[in-house]
Short mmCIF file of C-alpha atoms and ligand atoms in Angstrom, two decimals:
data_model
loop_
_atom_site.label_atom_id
_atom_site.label_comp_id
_atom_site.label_asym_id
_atom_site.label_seq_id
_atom_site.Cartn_x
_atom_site.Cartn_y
_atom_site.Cartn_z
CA UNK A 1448 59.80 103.25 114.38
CA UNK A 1449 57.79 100.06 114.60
CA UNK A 1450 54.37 101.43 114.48
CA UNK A 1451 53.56 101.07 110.64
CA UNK A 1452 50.97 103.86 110.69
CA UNK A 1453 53.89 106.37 111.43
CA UNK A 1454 55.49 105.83 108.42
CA UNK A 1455 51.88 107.33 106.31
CA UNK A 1456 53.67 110.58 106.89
CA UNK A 1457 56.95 110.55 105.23
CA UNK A 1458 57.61 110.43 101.57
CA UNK A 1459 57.26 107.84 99.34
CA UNK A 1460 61.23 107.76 99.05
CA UNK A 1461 61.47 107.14 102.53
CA UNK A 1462 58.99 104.80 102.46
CA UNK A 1463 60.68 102.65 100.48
CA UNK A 1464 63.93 102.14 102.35
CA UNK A 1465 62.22 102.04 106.07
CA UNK A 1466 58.73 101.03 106.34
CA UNK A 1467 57.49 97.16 107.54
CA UNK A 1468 60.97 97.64 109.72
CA UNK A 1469 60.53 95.35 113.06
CA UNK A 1470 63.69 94.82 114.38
CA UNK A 1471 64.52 91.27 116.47
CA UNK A 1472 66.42 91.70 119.87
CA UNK A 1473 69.66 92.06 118.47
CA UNK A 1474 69.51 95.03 116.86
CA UNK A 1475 70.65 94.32 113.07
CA UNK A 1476 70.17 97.12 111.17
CA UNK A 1477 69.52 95.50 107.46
CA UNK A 1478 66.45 93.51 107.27
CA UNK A 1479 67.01 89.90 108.44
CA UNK A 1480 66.10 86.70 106.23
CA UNK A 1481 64.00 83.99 108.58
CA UNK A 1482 65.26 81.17 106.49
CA UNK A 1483 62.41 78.55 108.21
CA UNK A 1484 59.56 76.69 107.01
CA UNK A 1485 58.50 76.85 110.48
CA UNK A 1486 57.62 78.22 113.66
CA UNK A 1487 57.82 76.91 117.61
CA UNK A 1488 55.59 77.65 120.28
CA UNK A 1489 55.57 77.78 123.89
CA UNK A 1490 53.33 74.89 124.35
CA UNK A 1491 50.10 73.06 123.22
CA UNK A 1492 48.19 76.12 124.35
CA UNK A 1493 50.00 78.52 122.36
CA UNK A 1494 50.41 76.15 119.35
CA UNK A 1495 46.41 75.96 118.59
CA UNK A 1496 45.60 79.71 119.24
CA UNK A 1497 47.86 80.49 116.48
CA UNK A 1498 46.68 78.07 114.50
CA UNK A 1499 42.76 79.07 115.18
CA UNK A 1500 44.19 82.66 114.50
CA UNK A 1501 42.95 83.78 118.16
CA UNK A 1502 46.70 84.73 118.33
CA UNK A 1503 48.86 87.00 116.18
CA UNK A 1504 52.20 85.06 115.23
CA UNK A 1505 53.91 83.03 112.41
CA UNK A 1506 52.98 79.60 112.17
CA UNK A 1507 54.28 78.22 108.49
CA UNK A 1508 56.30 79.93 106.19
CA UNK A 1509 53.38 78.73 103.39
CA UNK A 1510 51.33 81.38 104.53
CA UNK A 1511 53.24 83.65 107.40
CA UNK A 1512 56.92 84.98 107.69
CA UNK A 1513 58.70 87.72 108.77
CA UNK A 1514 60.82 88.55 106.10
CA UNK A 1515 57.61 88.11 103.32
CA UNK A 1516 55.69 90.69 106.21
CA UNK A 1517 58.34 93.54 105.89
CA UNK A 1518 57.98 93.30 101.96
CA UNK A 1519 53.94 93.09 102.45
CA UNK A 1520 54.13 95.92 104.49
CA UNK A 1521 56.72 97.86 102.55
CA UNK A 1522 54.96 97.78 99.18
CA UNK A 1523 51.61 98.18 100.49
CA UNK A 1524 52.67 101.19 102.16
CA UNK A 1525 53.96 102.29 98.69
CA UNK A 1526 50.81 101.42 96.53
CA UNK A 1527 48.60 103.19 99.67
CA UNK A 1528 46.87 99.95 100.32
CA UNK A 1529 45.63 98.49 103.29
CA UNK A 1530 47.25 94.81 102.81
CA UNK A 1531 49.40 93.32 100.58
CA UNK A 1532 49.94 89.58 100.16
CA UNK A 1533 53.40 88.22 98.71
CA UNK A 1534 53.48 84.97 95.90
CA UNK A 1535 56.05 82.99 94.38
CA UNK A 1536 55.77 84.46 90.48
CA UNK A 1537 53.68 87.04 88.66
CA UNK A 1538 51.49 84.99 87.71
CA UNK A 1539 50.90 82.86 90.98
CA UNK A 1540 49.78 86.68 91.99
CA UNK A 1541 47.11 86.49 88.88
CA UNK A 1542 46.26 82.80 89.53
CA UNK A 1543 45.21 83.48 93.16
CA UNK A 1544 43.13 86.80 92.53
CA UNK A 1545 41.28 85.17 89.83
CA UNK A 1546 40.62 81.91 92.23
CA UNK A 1547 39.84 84.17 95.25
CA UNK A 1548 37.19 86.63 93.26
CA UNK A 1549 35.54 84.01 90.71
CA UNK A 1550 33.94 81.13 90.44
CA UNK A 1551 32.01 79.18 87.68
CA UNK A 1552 29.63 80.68 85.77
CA UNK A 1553 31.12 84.15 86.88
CA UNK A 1554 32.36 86.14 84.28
CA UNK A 1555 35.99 88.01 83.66
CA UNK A 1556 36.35 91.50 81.24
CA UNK A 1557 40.04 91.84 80.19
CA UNK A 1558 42.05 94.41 77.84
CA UNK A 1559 43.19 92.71 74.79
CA UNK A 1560 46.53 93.69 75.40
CA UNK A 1561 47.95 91.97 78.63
CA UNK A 1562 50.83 89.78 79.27
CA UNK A 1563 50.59 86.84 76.85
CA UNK A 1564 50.77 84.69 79.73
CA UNK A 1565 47.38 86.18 81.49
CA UNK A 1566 45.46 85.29 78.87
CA UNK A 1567 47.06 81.99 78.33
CA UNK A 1568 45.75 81.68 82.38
CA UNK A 1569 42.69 83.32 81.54
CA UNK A 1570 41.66 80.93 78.42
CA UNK A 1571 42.22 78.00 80.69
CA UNK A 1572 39.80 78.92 83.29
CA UNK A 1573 36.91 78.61 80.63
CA UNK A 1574 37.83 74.58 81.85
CA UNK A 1575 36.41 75.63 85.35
CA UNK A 1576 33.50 77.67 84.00
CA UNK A 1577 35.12 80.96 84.29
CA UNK A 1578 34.52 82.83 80.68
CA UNK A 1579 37.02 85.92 79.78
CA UNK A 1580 35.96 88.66 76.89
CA UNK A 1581 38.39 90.73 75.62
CA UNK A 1582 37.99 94.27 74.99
CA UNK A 1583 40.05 97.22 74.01
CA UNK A 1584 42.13 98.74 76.75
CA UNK A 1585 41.78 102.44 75.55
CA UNK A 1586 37.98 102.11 74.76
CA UNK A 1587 35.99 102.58 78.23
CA UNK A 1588 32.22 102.02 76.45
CA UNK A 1589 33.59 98.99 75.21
CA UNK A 1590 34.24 97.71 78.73
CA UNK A 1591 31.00 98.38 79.89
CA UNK A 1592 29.30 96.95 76.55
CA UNK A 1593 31.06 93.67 77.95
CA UNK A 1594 29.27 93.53 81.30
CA UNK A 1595 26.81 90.48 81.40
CA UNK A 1596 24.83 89.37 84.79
CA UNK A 1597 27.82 87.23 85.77
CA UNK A 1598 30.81 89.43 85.36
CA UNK A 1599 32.68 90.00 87.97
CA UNK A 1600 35.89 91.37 87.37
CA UNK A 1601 37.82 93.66 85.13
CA UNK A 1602 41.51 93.48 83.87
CA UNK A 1603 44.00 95.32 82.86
CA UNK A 1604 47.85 96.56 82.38
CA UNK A 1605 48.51 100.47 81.94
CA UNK A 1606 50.73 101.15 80.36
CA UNK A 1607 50.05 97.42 78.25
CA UNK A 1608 53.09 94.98 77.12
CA UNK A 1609 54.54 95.72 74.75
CA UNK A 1610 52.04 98.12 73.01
CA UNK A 1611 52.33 100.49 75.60
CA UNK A 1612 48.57 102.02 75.36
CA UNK A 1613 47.29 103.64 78.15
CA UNK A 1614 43.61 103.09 80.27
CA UNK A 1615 41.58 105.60 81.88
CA UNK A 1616 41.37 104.20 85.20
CA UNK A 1617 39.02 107.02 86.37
CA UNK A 1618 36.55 106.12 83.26
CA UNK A 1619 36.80 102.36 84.07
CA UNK A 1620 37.14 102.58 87.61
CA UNK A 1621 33.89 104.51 87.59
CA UNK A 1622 32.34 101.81 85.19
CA UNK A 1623 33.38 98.81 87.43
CA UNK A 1624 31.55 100.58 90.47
CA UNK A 1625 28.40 101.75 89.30
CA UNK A 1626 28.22 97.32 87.97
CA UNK A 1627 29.73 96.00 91.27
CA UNK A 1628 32.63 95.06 89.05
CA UNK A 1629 36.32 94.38 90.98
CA UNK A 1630 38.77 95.99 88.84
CA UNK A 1631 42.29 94.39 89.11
CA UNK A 1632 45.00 96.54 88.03
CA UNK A 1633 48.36 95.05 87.16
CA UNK A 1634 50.89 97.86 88.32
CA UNK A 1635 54.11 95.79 86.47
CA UNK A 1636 54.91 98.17 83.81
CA UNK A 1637 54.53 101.52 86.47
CA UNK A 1638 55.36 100.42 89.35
CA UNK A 1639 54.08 102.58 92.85
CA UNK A 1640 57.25 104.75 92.00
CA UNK A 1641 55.18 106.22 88.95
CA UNK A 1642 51.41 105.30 89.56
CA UNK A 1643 49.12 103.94 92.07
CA UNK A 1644 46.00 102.67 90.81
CA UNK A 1645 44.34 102.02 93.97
CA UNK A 1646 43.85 105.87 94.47
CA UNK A 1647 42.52 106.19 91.37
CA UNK A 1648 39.74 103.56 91.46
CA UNK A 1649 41.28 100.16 91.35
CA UNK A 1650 40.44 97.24 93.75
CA UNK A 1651 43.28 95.34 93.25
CA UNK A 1652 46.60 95.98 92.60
CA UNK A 1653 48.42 92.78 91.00
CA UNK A 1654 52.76 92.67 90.30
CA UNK A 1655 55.25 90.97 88.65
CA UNK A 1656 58.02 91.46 90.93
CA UNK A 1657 60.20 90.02 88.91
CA UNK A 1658 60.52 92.94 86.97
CA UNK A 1659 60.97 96.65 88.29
CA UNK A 1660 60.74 96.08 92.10
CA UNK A 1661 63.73 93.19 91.96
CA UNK A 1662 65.65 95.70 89.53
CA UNK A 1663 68.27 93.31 88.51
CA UNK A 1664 67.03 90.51 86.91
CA UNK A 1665 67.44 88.26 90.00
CA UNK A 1666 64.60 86.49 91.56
CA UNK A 1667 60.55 85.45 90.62
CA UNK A 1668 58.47 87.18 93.00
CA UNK A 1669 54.78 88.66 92.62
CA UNK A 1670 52.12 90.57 95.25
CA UNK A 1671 48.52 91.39 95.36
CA UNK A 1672 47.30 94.54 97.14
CA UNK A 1673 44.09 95.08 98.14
CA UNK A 1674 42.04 96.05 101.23
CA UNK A 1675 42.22 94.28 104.65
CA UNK A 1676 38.55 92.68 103.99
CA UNK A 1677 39.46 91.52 100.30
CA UNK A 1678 43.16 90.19 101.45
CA UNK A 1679 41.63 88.41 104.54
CA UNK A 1680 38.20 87.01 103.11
CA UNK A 1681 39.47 86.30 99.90
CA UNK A 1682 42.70 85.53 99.12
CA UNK A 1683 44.32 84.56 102.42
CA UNK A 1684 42.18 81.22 102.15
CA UNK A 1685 43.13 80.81 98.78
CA UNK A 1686 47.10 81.21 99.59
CA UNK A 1687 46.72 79.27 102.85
CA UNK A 1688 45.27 76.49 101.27
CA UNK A 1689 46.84 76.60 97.65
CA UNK A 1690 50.40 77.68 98.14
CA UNK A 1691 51.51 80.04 96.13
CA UNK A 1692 54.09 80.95 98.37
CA UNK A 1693 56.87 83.40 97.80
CA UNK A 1694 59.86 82.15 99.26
CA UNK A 1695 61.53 84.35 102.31
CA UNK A 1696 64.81 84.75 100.60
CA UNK A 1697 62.95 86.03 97.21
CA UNK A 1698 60.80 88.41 99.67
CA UNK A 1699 64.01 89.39 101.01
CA UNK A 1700 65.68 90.16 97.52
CA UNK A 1701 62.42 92.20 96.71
CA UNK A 1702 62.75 94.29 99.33
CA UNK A 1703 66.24 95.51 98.99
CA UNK A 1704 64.68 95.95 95.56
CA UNK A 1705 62.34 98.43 96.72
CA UNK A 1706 64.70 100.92 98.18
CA UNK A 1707 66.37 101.42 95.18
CA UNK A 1708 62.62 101.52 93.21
CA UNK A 1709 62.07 105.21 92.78
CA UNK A 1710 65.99 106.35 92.06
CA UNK A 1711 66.17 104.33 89.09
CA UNK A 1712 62.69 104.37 87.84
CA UNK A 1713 63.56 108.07 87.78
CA UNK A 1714 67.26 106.96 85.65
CA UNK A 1715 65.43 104.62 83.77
CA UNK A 1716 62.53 106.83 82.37
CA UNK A 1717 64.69 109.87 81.53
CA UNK A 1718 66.95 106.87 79.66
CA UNK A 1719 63.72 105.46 77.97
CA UNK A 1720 62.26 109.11 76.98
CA UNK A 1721 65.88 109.91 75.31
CA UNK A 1722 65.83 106.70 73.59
CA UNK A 1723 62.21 106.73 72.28
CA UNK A 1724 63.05 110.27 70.70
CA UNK A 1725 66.65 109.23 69.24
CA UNK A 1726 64.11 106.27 67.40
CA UNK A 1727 61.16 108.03 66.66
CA UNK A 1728 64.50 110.40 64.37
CA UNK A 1729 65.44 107.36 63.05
CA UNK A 1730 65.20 106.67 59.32
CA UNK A 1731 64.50 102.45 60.04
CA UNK A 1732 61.72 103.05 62.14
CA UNK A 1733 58.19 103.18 61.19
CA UNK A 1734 56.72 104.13 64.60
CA UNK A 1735 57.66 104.21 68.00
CA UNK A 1736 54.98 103.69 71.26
CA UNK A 1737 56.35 105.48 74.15
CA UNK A 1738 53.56 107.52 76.61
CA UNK A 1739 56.22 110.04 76.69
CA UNK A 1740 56.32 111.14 73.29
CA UNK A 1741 53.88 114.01 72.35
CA UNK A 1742 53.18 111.30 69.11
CA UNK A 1743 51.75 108.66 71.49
CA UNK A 1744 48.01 109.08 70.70
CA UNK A 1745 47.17 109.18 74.83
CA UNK A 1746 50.39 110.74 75.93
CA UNK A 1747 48.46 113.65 78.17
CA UNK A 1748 45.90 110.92 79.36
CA UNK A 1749 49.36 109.18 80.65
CA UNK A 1750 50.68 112.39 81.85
CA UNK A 1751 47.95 113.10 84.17
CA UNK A 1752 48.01 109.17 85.36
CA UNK A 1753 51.76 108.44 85.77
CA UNK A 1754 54.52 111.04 86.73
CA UNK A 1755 56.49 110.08 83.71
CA UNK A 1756 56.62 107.35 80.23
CA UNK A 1757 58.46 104.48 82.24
CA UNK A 1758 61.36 102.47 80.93
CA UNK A 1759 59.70 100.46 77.96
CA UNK A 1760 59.69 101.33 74.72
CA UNK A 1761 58.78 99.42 71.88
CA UNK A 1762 59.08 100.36 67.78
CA UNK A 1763 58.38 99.31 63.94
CA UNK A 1764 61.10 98.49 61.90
CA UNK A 1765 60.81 99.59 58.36
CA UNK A 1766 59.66 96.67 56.12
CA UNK A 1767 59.51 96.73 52.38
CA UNK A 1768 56.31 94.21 52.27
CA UNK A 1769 54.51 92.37 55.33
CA UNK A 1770 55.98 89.25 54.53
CA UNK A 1771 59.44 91.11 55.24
CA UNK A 1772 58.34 92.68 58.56
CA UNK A 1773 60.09 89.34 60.99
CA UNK A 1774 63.18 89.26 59.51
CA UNK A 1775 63.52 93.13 59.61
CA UNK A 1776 63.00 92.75 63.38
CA UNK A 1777 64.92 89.70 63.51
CA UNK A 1778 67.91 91.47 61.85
CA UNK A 1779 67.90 94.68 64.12
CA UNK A 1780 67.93 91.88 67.29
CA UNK A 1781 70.74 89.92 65.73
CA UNK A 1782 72.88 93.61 64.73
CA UNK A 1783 72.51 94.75 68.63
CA UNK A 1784 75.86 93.55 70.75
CA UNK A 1785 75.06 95.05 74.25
CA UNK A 1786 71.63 94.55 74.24
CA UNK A 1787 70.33 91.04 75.93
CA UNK A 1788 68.10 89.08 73.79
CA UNK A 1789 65.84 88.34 76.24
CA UNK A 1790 62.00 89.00 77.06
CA UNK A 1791 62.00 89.53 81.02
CA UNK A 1792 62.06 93.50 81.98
CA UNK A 1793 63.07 95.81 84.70
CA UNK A 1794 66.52 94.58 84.96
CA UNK A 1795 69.34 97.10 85.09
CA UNK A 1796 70.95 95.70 81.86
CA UNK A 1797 68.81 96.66 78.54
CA UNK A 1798 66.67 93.70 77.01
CA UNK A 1799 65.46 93.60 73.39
CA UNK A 1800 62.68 91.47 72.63
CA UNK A 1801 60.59 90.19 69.58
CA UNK A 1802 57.20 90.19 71.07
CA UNK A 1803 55.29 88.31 68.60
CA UNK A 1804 58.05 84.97 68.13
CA UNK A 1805 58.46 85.40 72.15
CA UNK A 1806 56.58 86.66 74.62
CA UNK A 1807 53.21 86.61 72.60
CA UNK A 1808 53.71 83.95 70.47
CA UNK A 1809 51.35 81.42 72.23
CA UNK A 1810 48.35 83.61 71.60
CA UNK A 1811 48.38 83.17 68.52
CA UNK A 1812 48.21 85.22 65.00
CA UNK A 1813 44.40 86.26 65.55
CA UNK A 1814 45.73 87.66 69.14
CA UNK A 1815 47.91 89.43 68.22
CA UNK A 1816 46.59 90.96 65.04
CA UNK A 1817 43.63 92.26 67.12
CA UNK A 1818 46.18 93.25 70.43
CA UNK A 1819 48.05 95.25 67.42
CA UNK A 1820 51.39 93.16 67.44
CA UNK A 1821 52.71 93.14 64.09
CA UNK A 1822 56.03 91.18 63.34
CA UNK A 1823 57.89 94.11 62.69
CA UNK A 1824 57.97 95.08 66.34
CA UNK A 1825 60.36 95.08 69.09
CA UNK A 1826 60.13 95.67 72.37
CA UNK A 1827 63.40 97.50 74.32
CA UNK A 1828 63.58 97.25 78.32
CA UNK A 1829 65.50 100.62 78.93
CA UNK A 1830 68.29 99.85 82.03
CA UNK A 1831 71.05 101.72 83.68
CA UNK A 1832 73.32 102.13 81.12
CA UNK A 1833 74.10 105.21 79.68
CA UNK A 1834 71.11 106.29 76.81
CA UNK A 1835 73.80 106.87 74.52
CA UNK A 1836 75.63 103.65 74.16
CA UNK A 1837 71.96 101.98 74.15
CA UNK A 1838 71.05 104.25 71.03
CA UNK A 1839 74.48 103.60 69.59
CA UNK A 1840 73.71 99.47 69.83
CA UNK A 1841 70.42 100.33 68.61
CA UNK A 1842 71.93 102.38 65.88
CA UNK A 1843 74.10 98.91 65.09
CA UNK A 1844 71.32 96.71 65.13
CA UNK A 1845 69.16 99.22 62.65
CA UNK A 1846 71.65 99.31 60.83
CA UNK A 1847 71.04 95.97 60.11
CA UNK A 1848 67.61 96.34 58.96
CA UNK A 1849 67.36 95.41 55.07
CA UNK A 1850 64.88 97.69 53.96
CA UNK A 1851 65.28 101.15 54.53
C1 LIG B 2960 56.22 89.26 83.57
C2 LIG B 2960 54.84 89.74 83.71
C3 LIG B 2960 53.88 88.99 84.38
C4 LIG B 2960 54.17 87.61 84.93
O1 LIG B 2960 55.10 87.66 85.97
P1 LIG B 2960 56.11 86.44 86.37
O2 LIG B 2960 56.80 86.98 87.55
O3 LIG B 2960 56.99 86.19 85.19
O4 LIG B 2960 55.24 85.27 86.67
C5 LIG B 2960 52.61 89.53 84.51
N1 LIG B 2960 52.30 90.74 84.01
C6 LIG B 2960 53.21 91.49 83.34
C7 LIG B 2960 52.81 92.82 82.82
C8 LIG B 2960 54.50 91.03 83.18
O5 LIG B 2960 55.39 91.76 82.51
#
C-alpha cells in the first residue's frame, strides 16, 4: 500500500505502524534512513523544475527528505490532518508557526499555563512587534475578552504543564472562528493516541516530539499539522528559508516512536491513574492534579475530550508554612531512588520534576503565582515501570517530607 489515502480506513493502531510507507526498489521492509543533505538529478532540465517546484522530488534535506516524509505522513495521518511539517525541537515547531501566522503589530492570545519556554519565545517577539496576553486556559469568556483588532492567534496546551487543567476546545474553537482567530493547539501532553484537536476545532496542531512520540528519551524532534493551504502558504516558506530542520535520522527515531505510541500511552495512563489515586491517599500530599481523578475540578470536561488522564501527574507536598513549601518538595525529590531527576517527559523511565526551580523558573515568581505553581509542587512523568515500585519510590521520597 503506497497510496496514502488507503490507509484513512484502518485504525488508528494500524496507522501508526504502516502509513507514509513508500518502499525503494529493494524491498526493505523497516523504514529506511536517507542519510543525505542532498539530492541528484538527471540533468540541468530536471535540476530547475524541482527547484521551481514544477516537479515533485527531494531537492535538500533543509526542506525535503524521505525519511522526514514517512514521519509527516505518518503523524498527520494520526492527528487527521491534511499536512504535517517535521522541525528540529519543540520549540523550532512553535518558533515557525508563530513566524508563519504573525507579523508586527499582530496580536497573540495565550493560556497562562504553557511550557515555560513558549512564553519565554512569546515575550521575545514583543522585540518584533508581536504582543502576547495571557489569559486563563479554563476560562473561554476570558479568551474572547482578549481579542483586540490585531489578534491573530490563540494558544494553548490541554491538558497544561505541569498544572494539568483542561480547555474546552469546542468553546474556544468556536470563539477563534466567529473572530477569524487561528487557534494553535499544542498536542504534547495527549498525544493523537488520546486526542486530536484538529477535529475538534483547532487549526494547528503543534508537538514536542521529544516527549511521547520518541517514547524513550532519545532524540529532539517537533511537527506542525495543519491543512495543505496553511502548511504550503505559510510555513513551508518559513522552513525553506529559515531552517528549522529536523534531521532524517531524528525523523527516523520518531517514527519507530510512533508505532509503539498508542500501546504505551494506554500502559502509561492506567500507570499514571493508579499512581495519582495511591497520592491523592497519601497523608504528605495536599492535592493532586490528574484529569483522571473524579477530584480534578474538569475531569468530565477531559473525559469527553481525551479517551483517558495521560501519563502526568503532578501534586502538593504538605508544608507547615509557605516559606517551607521548596524544601518539602526538594526533600521528596532528593528521598526518591528510581525516579530520574529530570524535567523532560514521555520517556519510558519515570521523571520527577520541581517545576517552579526548573522548568518554570525563568518566568518568574509573578508567572507562576498567577499560572498557579506554588513551590510545593512536583511534577511526576509516569513510564513503563510497574505503578507499584513507582508509588513505593514515591512512598520513599514522601517519606522524606518534614512536615506531615
Ligand atoms: C518540551 C515541551 C515543548 C518544547 O519542546 P522541545 O522539543 O524541548 O523543544 C513544548 N511544549 C510542551 C508542552 C513541552 O512539554
Amino acid at each position: 500500500m503506497t497510496d496514502q489515502s488507503a490507509f484513512e480506513t484502518l485504525d488508528f493502531a494500524t496507522r501508526a505502524v504502516r502509513a507514509g510507507i513508500e518502499r525503494t526498489q529493494f524491498g526493505e521492509h523497516a523504514e529506511p534512513i536517507f542519510l543525505t543533505s542532498s539530492f541528484v538529478f538527471d540533468n540541468a532540465a530536471q535540476a530547475a523544475a524541482r527547484f521551481a517546484g514544477d516537479e515533485q522530488g527531494f531537492v535538500y534535506s533543509r526542506f525535503s527528505n524521505p525519511t522526514l516524509s514517512v514521519f509527516q505522513d505518518r503523524l498527520a495521518s494520526l492527528e487527521g490532518a491534511e499536512a504535517c511539517v517535521g522541525t528540529a525541537s519543540g520549540m523550532s515547531a512553535i518558533l515557525s508557526t508563530v513566524l508563519a501566522l504573525t507579523r508586527s503589530g499582530e496580536h497573540i492570545v495565550s493560556s497562562s499555563g504553557v511550557f515555560g519556554a513558549t512564553a519565554q519565545l512569546f515575550n521575545m517577539f514583543a522585540r518584533y512587534g508581536v504582543e502576547t496576553s495571557y489569559v486563563a486556559l479554563t476560562d473561554p469568556a476570558a479568551w474572547e475578552a482578549a481579542i483586540r483588532p490585531g489578534t491573530r492567534m490563540f494558544y494553548l496546551e490541554t491538558p497544561s504543564n505541569p498544572l494539568t487543567e483542561v480547555a474546552d476546545l469546542a468553546a474556544i474553537s468556536a470563539i477563534a472562528r466567529r473572530n477569524g482567530v487561528v487557534l494553535v493547539v499544542d498536542n504534547c501532553f495527549s498525544t493523537p493516541a488520546l486526542q486530536r484537536p484538529l477535529e475538534q476545532g483547532a487549526d494547528v496542531v503543534v508537538h514536542s516530539a521529544t516527549k511521547f512520540i520518541d517514547g524513550q528519551g532519545r532524540v529532539l524532534g517537533g511537527a506542525v499539522l495543519a491543512s495543505r493551504k496553511l502548511v504550503e502558504d505559510a510555513l513551508m516558506p518559513v522552513l525553506r528559508t529559515a531552517g528549522p530542520s529536523l534531521s532524517p535520522f531524528n525523523a527516523w527515531v520518531l517514527l519507530k516512536g510512533l508505532e509503539t505510541l498508542s500501546i504505551r500511552m494506554q500502559r502509561q495512563c492506567a500507570s499514571a491513574l493508579e499512581v495519582a489515586r495511591w497520592l491523592e491517599a497519601h497523608p504528605a500530599v495536599s492535592r493532586v492534579h490528574y484529569p483522571g481523578l473524579e477530584s480534578h475540578p474538569q475531569h468530565l470536561l477531559a473525559m469527553r475530550q481525551q479517551s483517558a488522564g495521560g501519563a502526568i501527574v503532578s501534586f502538593e507536598v504538605r508544608a507547615g508554612s509557605a516559606s517551607a513549601e521548596r524544601d518539602a518538595a526538594w526533600a521528596v525529590v532528593d528521598g526518591c531512588e528510581m525516579l530520574s531527576i529530570t524535567a523532560n517527559l514521555g520517556d519510558a523511565k519515570t521523571t520527577i520534576t520541581h517545576p517552579s526551580s526548573t522548568t518554570h523558573h525563568r518566568i518568574g515568581p509573578e508567572a507562576r503565582a498567577a499560572a498557579g505553581i506554588r513551590e510545593s509542587l512536583l511534577r511526576v512523568a509516569i513510564g513503563l515501570e510497574a505503578p507499584a515500585d513507582i508509588c513505593t519510590d514515591l512512598a520513599r521520597g514522601l517519606g522524606r517530607a518534614p512536615s506531615r
